[in-house]
Short mmCIF file of C-alpha atoms and ligand atoms in Angstrom, two decimals:
data_model
loop_
_atom_site.label_atom_id
_atom_site.label_comp_id
_atom_site.label_asym_id
_atom_site.label_seq_id
_atom_site.Cartn_x
_atom_site.Cartn_y
_atom_site.Cartn_z
CA MET E 690 18.60 17.88 -26.73
CA GLY E 691 17.36 15.95 -23.54
CA ILE E 692 18.19 13.49 -21.48
CA ASP E 693 15.25 10.95 -21.33
CA VAL E 694 15.38 9.76 -17.71
CA ILE E 695 16.02 11.44 -14.53
CA ASN E 696 16.66 9.10 -11.43
CA ASP E 697 17.84 10.66 -8.07
CA SER E 698 20.31 8.39 -6.35
CA HIS E 699 20.15 10.26 -3.01
CA CYS E 700 17.11 11.03 -0.88
CA HIS E 701 16.10 10.52 2.60
CA PHE E 702 12.95 8.88 3.77
CA PHE E 703 12.11 10.73 6.95
CA SER E 704 9.71 8.39 8.47
CA ALA E 705 7.55 8.70 11.44
CA GLY E 706 10.21 6.15 12.85
CA PHE E 707 13.31 8.47 11.51
CA PHE E 708 11.58 11.45 13.83
CA THR E 709 10.71 9.18 16.51
CA THR E 710 14.36 8.23 17.33
CA LEU E 711 15.45 11.94 16.75
CA THR E 712 12.89 12.48 19.82
CA ARG E 713 14.42 9.61 22.19
CA GLN E 714 18.01 11.52 21.23
CA ARG E 715 16.39 14.39 22.93
CA GLN E 716 14.84 12.18 25.79
CA LEU E 717 11.54 13.91 25.09
CA PRO E 718 8.04 11.85 24.75
CA ASP E 719 7.36 13.97 21.53
CA THR E 720 5.48 12.15 18.51
CA ALA E 721 6.71 12.40 15.10
CA GLU E 722 4.01 15.27 14.37
CA ASP E 723 5.00 17.17 17.34
CA VAL E 724 8.76 17.20 15.86
CA CYS E 725 7.50 17.91 12.51
CA ARG E 726 4.92 21.03 13.70
CA GLU E 727 8.06 22.10 15.88
CA LEU E 728 10.26 22.41 12.47
CA GLY E 729 7.27 23.57 10.08
CA TRP E 730 7.70 19.99 8.05
CA ASP E 731 4.94 17.79 7.43
CA PRO E 732 4.39 14.69 9.23
CA PRO E 733 5.41 11.78 7.44
CA GLY E 734 2.18 9.79 8.29
CA THR E 735 3.01 5.94 7.77
CA PRO E 736 5.49 4.62 5.29
CA GLU E 737 2.59 3.70 3.01
CA ALA E 738 1.56 7.20 3.11
CA LEU E 739 5.01 8.69 2.91
CA ALA E 740 6.39 6.58 -0.29
CA ASP E 741 3.02 7.54 -2.04
CA ARG E 742 3.80 11.45 -1.59
CA TRP E 743 7.44 10.68 -2.53
CA VAL E 744 5.90 9.04 -5.89
CA ALA E 745 3.38 12.04 -6.38
CA GLU E 746 6.67 14.17 -6.11
CA LEU E 747 8.69 12.68 -8.34
CA ASP E 748 5.65 12.37 -10.91
CA ALA E 749 5.52 16.05 -10.67
CA HIS E 750 8.80 16.59 -11.54
CA GLY E 751 9.15 13.91 -14.18
CA VAL E 752 11.75 11.98 -11.89
CA THR E 753 11.59 8.25 -12.95
CA ARG E 754 13.56 6.81 -9.82
CA ALA E 755 14.52 7.32 -6.48
CA ALA E 756 17.03 6.29 -3.95
CA ILE E 757 15.24 6.70 -0.77
CA ILE E 758 17.96 6.38 2.44
CA ALA E 759 16.54 5.33 5.84
CA SER E 760 18.33 8.22 7.72
CA VAL E 761 18.36 6.13 11.16
CA PRO E 762 19.81 2.89 12.09
CA GLY E 763 17.12 0.42 12.34
CA ASP E 764 14.31 1.79 10.16
CA GLU E 765 14.76 -0.22 7.25
CA GLU E 766 11.69 -1.44 7.80
CA SER E 767 9.99 1.84 6.67
CA VAL E 768 11.66 1.84 3.46
CA GLY E 769 11.14 -1.66 2.66
CA ILE E 770 7.51 -1.12 2.83
CA ALA E 771 7.89 2.03 0.75
CA ALA E 772 9.58 -0.07 -1.99
CA ALA E 773 7.38 -2.63 -1.78
CA ARG E 774 4.64 -0.27 -2.50
CA HIS E 775 6.63 1.45 -5.31
CA PRO E 776 8.49 -1.16 -6.73
CA SER E 777 9.48 0.21 -9.67
CA ARG E 778 10.02 3.75 -8.62
CA LEU E 779 11.64 3.65 -5.11
CA VAL E 780 14.88 2.08 -4.07
CA PRO E 781 15.63 1.19 -0.86
CA PHE E 782 18.99 2.29 0.98
CA SER E 783 19.46 1.51 4.45
CA MET E 784 21.63 3.61 7.32
CA VAL E 785 23.57 1.08 9.25
CA ASP E 786 25.46 1.84 12.71
CA PRO E 787 27.76 -1.26 12.86
CA SER E 788 28.56 -0.54 16.65
CA GLY E 789 25.02 -0.67 17.22
CA ASP E 790 22.68 -3.60 18.46
CA THR E 791 23.08 -7.12 16.34
CA PRO E 792 24.06 -4.89 13.08
CA VAL E 793 24.73 -8.20 11.10
CA ASP E 794 21.69 -9.44 11.87
CA ARG E 795 19.66 -6.66 10.98
CA VAL E 796 21.43 -6.25 7.70
CA ARG E 797 20.88 -9.31 6.55
CA ARG E 798 17.21 -9.25 7.18
CA ALA E 799 17.12 -5.65 5.53
CA VAL E 800 19.00 -7.17 2.05
CA ALA E 801 17.14 -10.65 2.11
CA GLU E 802 13.12 -9.64 3.33
CA LEU E 803 12.83 -6.14 3.26
CA GLY E 804 15.10 -5.95 -0.40
CA VAL E 805 17.50 -3.01 0.73
CA ARG E 806 19.63 -2.43 -2.28
CA ALA E 807 22.34 -0.26 -0.21
CA ILE E 808 23.59 0.22 3.08
CA CYS E 809 24.61 3.59 3.98
CA LEU E 810 27.80 3.77 6.65
CA PHE E 811 28.30 7.37 8.25
CA PRO E 812 31.99 6.03 10.09
CA ALA E 813 32.11 10.01 11.43
CA MET E 814 28.61 9.54 13.14
CA HIS E 815 28.90 5.99 14.43
CA HIS E 816 32.50 6.47 15.40
CA VAL E 817 33.39 3.10 13.96
CA PRO E 818 36.88 3.37 11.44
CA LEU E 819 35.88 2.22 7.82
CA GLY E 820 38.79 -0.53 8.75
CA ASP E 821 37.35 -1.83 12.06
CA GLU E 822 36.31 -5.62 11.68
CA ARG E 823 32.81 -4.79 12.74
CA THR E 824 32.51 -2.62 9.48
CA MET E 825 33.80 -5.28 7.62
CA ARG E 826 31.17 -7.81 8.96
CA VAL E 827 28.36 -5.45 8.00
CA ILE E 828 29.62 -5.32 4.68
CA GLU E 829 30.04 -8.71 4.16
CA SER E 830 26.50 -9.63 5.84
CA ALA E 831 25.09 -7.16 3.01
CA VAL E 832 26.97 -8.22 -0.07
CA GLY E 833 27.59 -11.93 0.85
CA GLU E 834 24.90 -14.15 -0.80
CA HIS E 835 23.03 -11.17 -2.53
CA SER E 836 25.40 -10.00 -5.21
CA GLY E 837 24.15 -6.17 -6.52
CA VAL E 838 23.93 -4.59 -2.91
CA ALA E 839 25.85 -1.86 -3.08
CA VAL E 840 27.92 0.14 0.02
CA PHE E 841 27.32 3.67 -0.08
CA VAL E 842 29.87 5.78 2.67
CA HIS E 843 29.69 9.20 3.55
CA CYS E 844 33.23 10.75 3.73
CA GLY E 845 34.51 14.25 4.64
CA VAL E 846 32.26 16.95 6.27
CA LEU E 847 29.04 15.91 7.78
CA THR E 848 26.25 18.20 8.90
CA VAL E 849 22.71 16.85 9.86
CA GLY E 850 20.32 19.48 9.05
CA VAL E 851 17.58 18.39 11.35
CA ARG E 852 19.87 17.77 14.09
CA LYS E 853 21.11 21.20 14.10
CA ARG E 854 17.58 22.34 13.65
CA LEU E 855 16.47 20.28 17.04
CA ASN E 856 19.46 21.28 19.07
CA LEU E 857 20.95 17.55 18.99
CA ALA E 858 24.89 17.60 19.66
CA SER E 859 26.62 16.06 16.88
CA ARG E 860 29.76 14.53 18.07
CA PHE E 861 31.11 13.68 14.69
CA ASP E 862 34.03 12.30 14.51
CA LEU E 863 35.49 13.86 11.02
CA GLN E 864 38.72 12.19 10.84
CA LEU E 865 36.80 8.98 10.03
CA GLY E 866 35.32 9.64 6.46
CA ASP E 867 38.66 8.96 4.80
CA PRO E 868 37.94 8.12 1.18
CA LEU E 869 41.24 6.54 1.02
CA ALA E 870 39.92 3.93 3.57
CA VAL E 871 37.00 3.28 1.26
CA ALA E 872 39.60 2.47 -1.60
CA ARG E 873 40.78 -0.25 1.18
CA LEU E 874 37.70 -1.69 1.08
CA ALA E 875 36.68 -1.25 -2.25
CA MET E 876 39.31 -3.30 -3.07
CA ALA E 877 38.51 -5.95 -0.50
CA PHE E 878 35.21 -6.31 -2.32
CA PRO E 879 35.92 -5.69 -5.87
CA THR E 880 32.46 -6.64 -7.24
CA VAL E 881 30.56 -4.67 -4.76
CA PRO E 882 29.55 -1.21 -5.87
CA PHE E 883 30.38 1.82 -3.30
CA VAL E 884 29.28 5.23 -3.36
CA ILE E 885 30.72 8.18 -2.09
CA PRO E 886 28.10 10.88 -1.97
CA HIS E 887 29.04 15.00 -2.76
CA PHE E 888 32.41 14.36 -4.23
CA GLY E 889 33.79 12.88 -0.80
CA ALA E 890 32.15 16.23 0.71
CA GLY E 891 35.43 18.29 0.79
CA ARG E 892 37.75 15.64 0.28
CA LEU E 893 37.82 15.87 -3.44
CA ARG E 894 41.41 14.67 -3.83
CA GLU E 895 41.17 11.72 -1.89
CA ALA E 896 37.68 10.93 -3.62
CA LEU E 897 39.51 11.19 -6.79
CA MET E 898 42.58 9.20 -5.98
CA ALA E 899 40.14 6.30 -3.91
CA ALA E 900 38.38 6.40 -7.44
CA ASP E 901 40.99 6.35 -9.98
CA ALA E 902 42.81 3.06 -8.23
CA CYS E 903 39.28 1.47 -7.62
CA PRO E 904 36.85 1.00 -10.93
CA ASN E 905 33.90 0.07 -8.44
CA ILE E 906 34.02 3.36 -6.43
CA HIS E 907 31.39 5.94 -8.00
CA PHE E 908 30.61 9.38 -6.92
CA ASP E 909 27.21 10.73 -6.53
CA THR E 910 26.51 14.35 -7.15
CA SER E 911 24.07 15.18 -4.86
CA SER E 912 23.67 18.40 -2.30
CA SER E 913 24.76 22.07 -2.67
CA ASN E 914 28.15 20.89 -2.44
CA GLY E 915 28.69 23.77 -0.20
CA TRP E 916 31.94 21.85 0.95
CA ILE E 917 33.29 23.69 -2.23
CA ARG E 918 34.21 26.67 -0.01
CA TYR E 919 36.91 24.53 1.76
CA THR E 920 38.90 25.24 -1.28
CA PRO E 921 38.97 28.90 -2.12
CA GLY E 922 38.06 29.52 -5.70
CA LEU E 923 37.05 25.98 -6.30
CA THR E 924 33.53 26.07 -8.21
CA LEU E 925 31.08 23.27 -8.71
CA ARG E 926 31.80 23.25 -12.09
CA ASP E 927 35.45 22.48 -11.65
CA VAL E 928 34.33 19.75 -9.34
CA PHE E 929 32.43 18.25 -12.33
CA ALA E 930 35.40 18.50 -14.67
CA ALA E 931 37.51 16.75 -12.52
CA ALA E 932 35.29 14.19 -11.74
CA LEU E 933 34.75 13.65 -15.37
CA ALA E 934 38.00 13.65 -16.51
CA VAL E 935 39.42 11.15 -13.37
CA VAL E 936 36.19 8.96 -12.98
CA GLY E 937 34.34 9.51 -15.86
CA PRO E 938 30.50 9.61 -16.46
CA ARG E 939 29.52 5.82 -15.99
CA ARG E 940 30.94 6.39 -12.28
CA LEU E 941 28.75 9.58 -11.48
CA LEU E 942 25.28 9.10 -9.89
CA PHE E 943 22.92 12.30 -10.12
CA GLY E 944 21.16 12.75 -6.66
CA THR E 945 19.90 15.57 -5.23
CA ASP E 946 19.56 14.85 -1.26
CA SER E 947 15.92 15.86 -1.19
CA SER E 948 14.53 14.93 2.30
CA PHE E 949 11.58 16.84 3.99
CA PHE E 950 7.94 18.01 3.13
CA PRO E 951 6.76 20.37 2.20
CA ARG E 952 9.86 21.44 0.67
CA GLY E 953 9.80 17.98 -1.54
CA TRP E 954 12.32 17.49 -4.53
CA GLN E 955 15.06 19.96 -4.71
CA ARG E 956 14.72 20.93 -8.23
CA ALA E 957 17.42 23.60 -8.17
CA VAL E 958 20.05 20.69 -7.56
CA TYR E 959 18.98 19.61 -10.72
CA ASP E 960 18.69 22.58 -12.82
CA GLN E 961 22.20 23.79 -11.23
CA GLN E 962 24.05 20.52 -12.56
CA LYS E 963 22.25 20.24 -15.97
CA ALA E 964 23.35 23.51 -16.46
CA ILE E 965 27.10 22.58 -15.43
CA PHE E 966 27.06 19.61 -17.70
CA SER E 967 25.45 21.93 -20.93
CA GLU E 968 28.29 23.99 -20.24
CA LEU E 969 31.23 21.62 -19.97
CA GLY E 970 29.73 20.42 -23.73
CA VAL E 971 28.63 16.88 -22.10
CA SER E 972 27.36 14.77 -24.65
CA ASP E 973 23.89 13.49 -24.49
CA GLU E 974 24.60 10.30 -24.17
CA ASP E 975 26.64 10.95 -21.11
CA GLN E 976 24.42 13.08 -19.45
CA SER E 977 21.83 10.32 -19.66
CA LEU E 978 24.23 8.05 -18.07
CA VAL E 979 24.63 10.22 -15.14
CA PHE E 980 20.86 11.62 -14.82
CA GLY E 981 19.38 7.78 -15.03
CA GLY E 982 21.36 5.18 -16.86
CA ASN E 983 23.91 4.62 -13.97
CA PHE E 984 21.43 4.20 -11.36
CA ASP E 985 19.45 1.82 -13.18
CA ARG E 986 22.42 -0.17 -14.29
CA LEU E 987 23.84 -0.18 -10.59
CA PHE E 988 20.05 -0.84 -9.12
CA PRO E 989 18.06 -2.60 -11.98
CA ILE E 990 14.33 -2.93 -11.11
CA SER E 991 13.85 -5.92 -8.88
CA GLY E 992 10.81 -8.31 -9.32
CA GLY E 993 7.41 -7.68 -8.38
CA GLY E 994 6.35 -5.15 -11.09
ZN1 ZN J 114 21.93 12.88 2.52
#
C-alpha cells in the first residue's frame, strides 16, 4: 500500500525579513542572526539560501512540494524569490494584514508579480473581522483577475510559539476566528478555494458546518492539533473520522506546520496522520488525495518549470 506523492500544504518560511520584523516589534536593534542565536535556531540567510535548504529538507523526507507561508505581513517578496527559484517544489503563500499599509496594492503585486498562490488571513491577530470591508477588498484584489488564488483563514485558537519565546505580547482577539464567518466569505466567492487550517483549531463543529455548507472550503490537517484537548475525550482519530464523513477526502490537505531549522520538516506529524488513516481503513486512493493530490489540484505547478 502506498501513496506516491507527499505534498505539505502548511510550512512557514521564516526568512530574515520575518525575524527582523519581530525584532522591530521588540524595539531592539537585533539582526535576524541575533534573534536566531537567542532562539537556538539556524539563521535563514538569504531567501535563496533558505529556499535551497527547504528543498534539500523536502528531498531528505521524500516530500514533493510544499506551501511556504510568508509569516509576517510584507514578507511576500521572500517567498516569491524562493518559489521562483524552485517553482516545481515551493508554493508561495503570504500573510496579509488588511489593516496594514496599502494592503490592496501589496496583494495585487504579490499575486501578479511574485506569484503568490494564497493569501493568509489571521483575523484574530490583525483585529480585522472577516466581514469587514477591508478584508473583502483584500480578497477581491487577490482573486480578482487571477483565478486559482486561494484564501487561507486561520480560525480558532492562535498561538505563535516564536512570539512566546521572544516575550512578544500577542493580544489576539480569538472571537474573530470563526469558521462560520469564513462560510459567509466562501459563499460570496464561490469559485475561490478557502482553506481553514488545523480543522478550525478548536472550532471543529463550526468548521464542519461551514465546510458542509460551502463546497469551496477545505481543511488543512497541519500541526499537532493540540486544540483537541479543549474537547474532553476527543482524539485526533475522531477528528479525522468526522472530517472524512462530513467534508470527504477531496477537501482535506495534509500539512505539518513545519517552520524553523534545524528542526526542519516535522516527520512525526506525517507519521501520526498516516497511522490514523490506516487505522480508519481509508483507501490508498483517498489517502493519495489528502497527502498530495488535492494540493496539486488546487495549486498546479505554474509556468517556469
Ligand atoms: Zn502555521
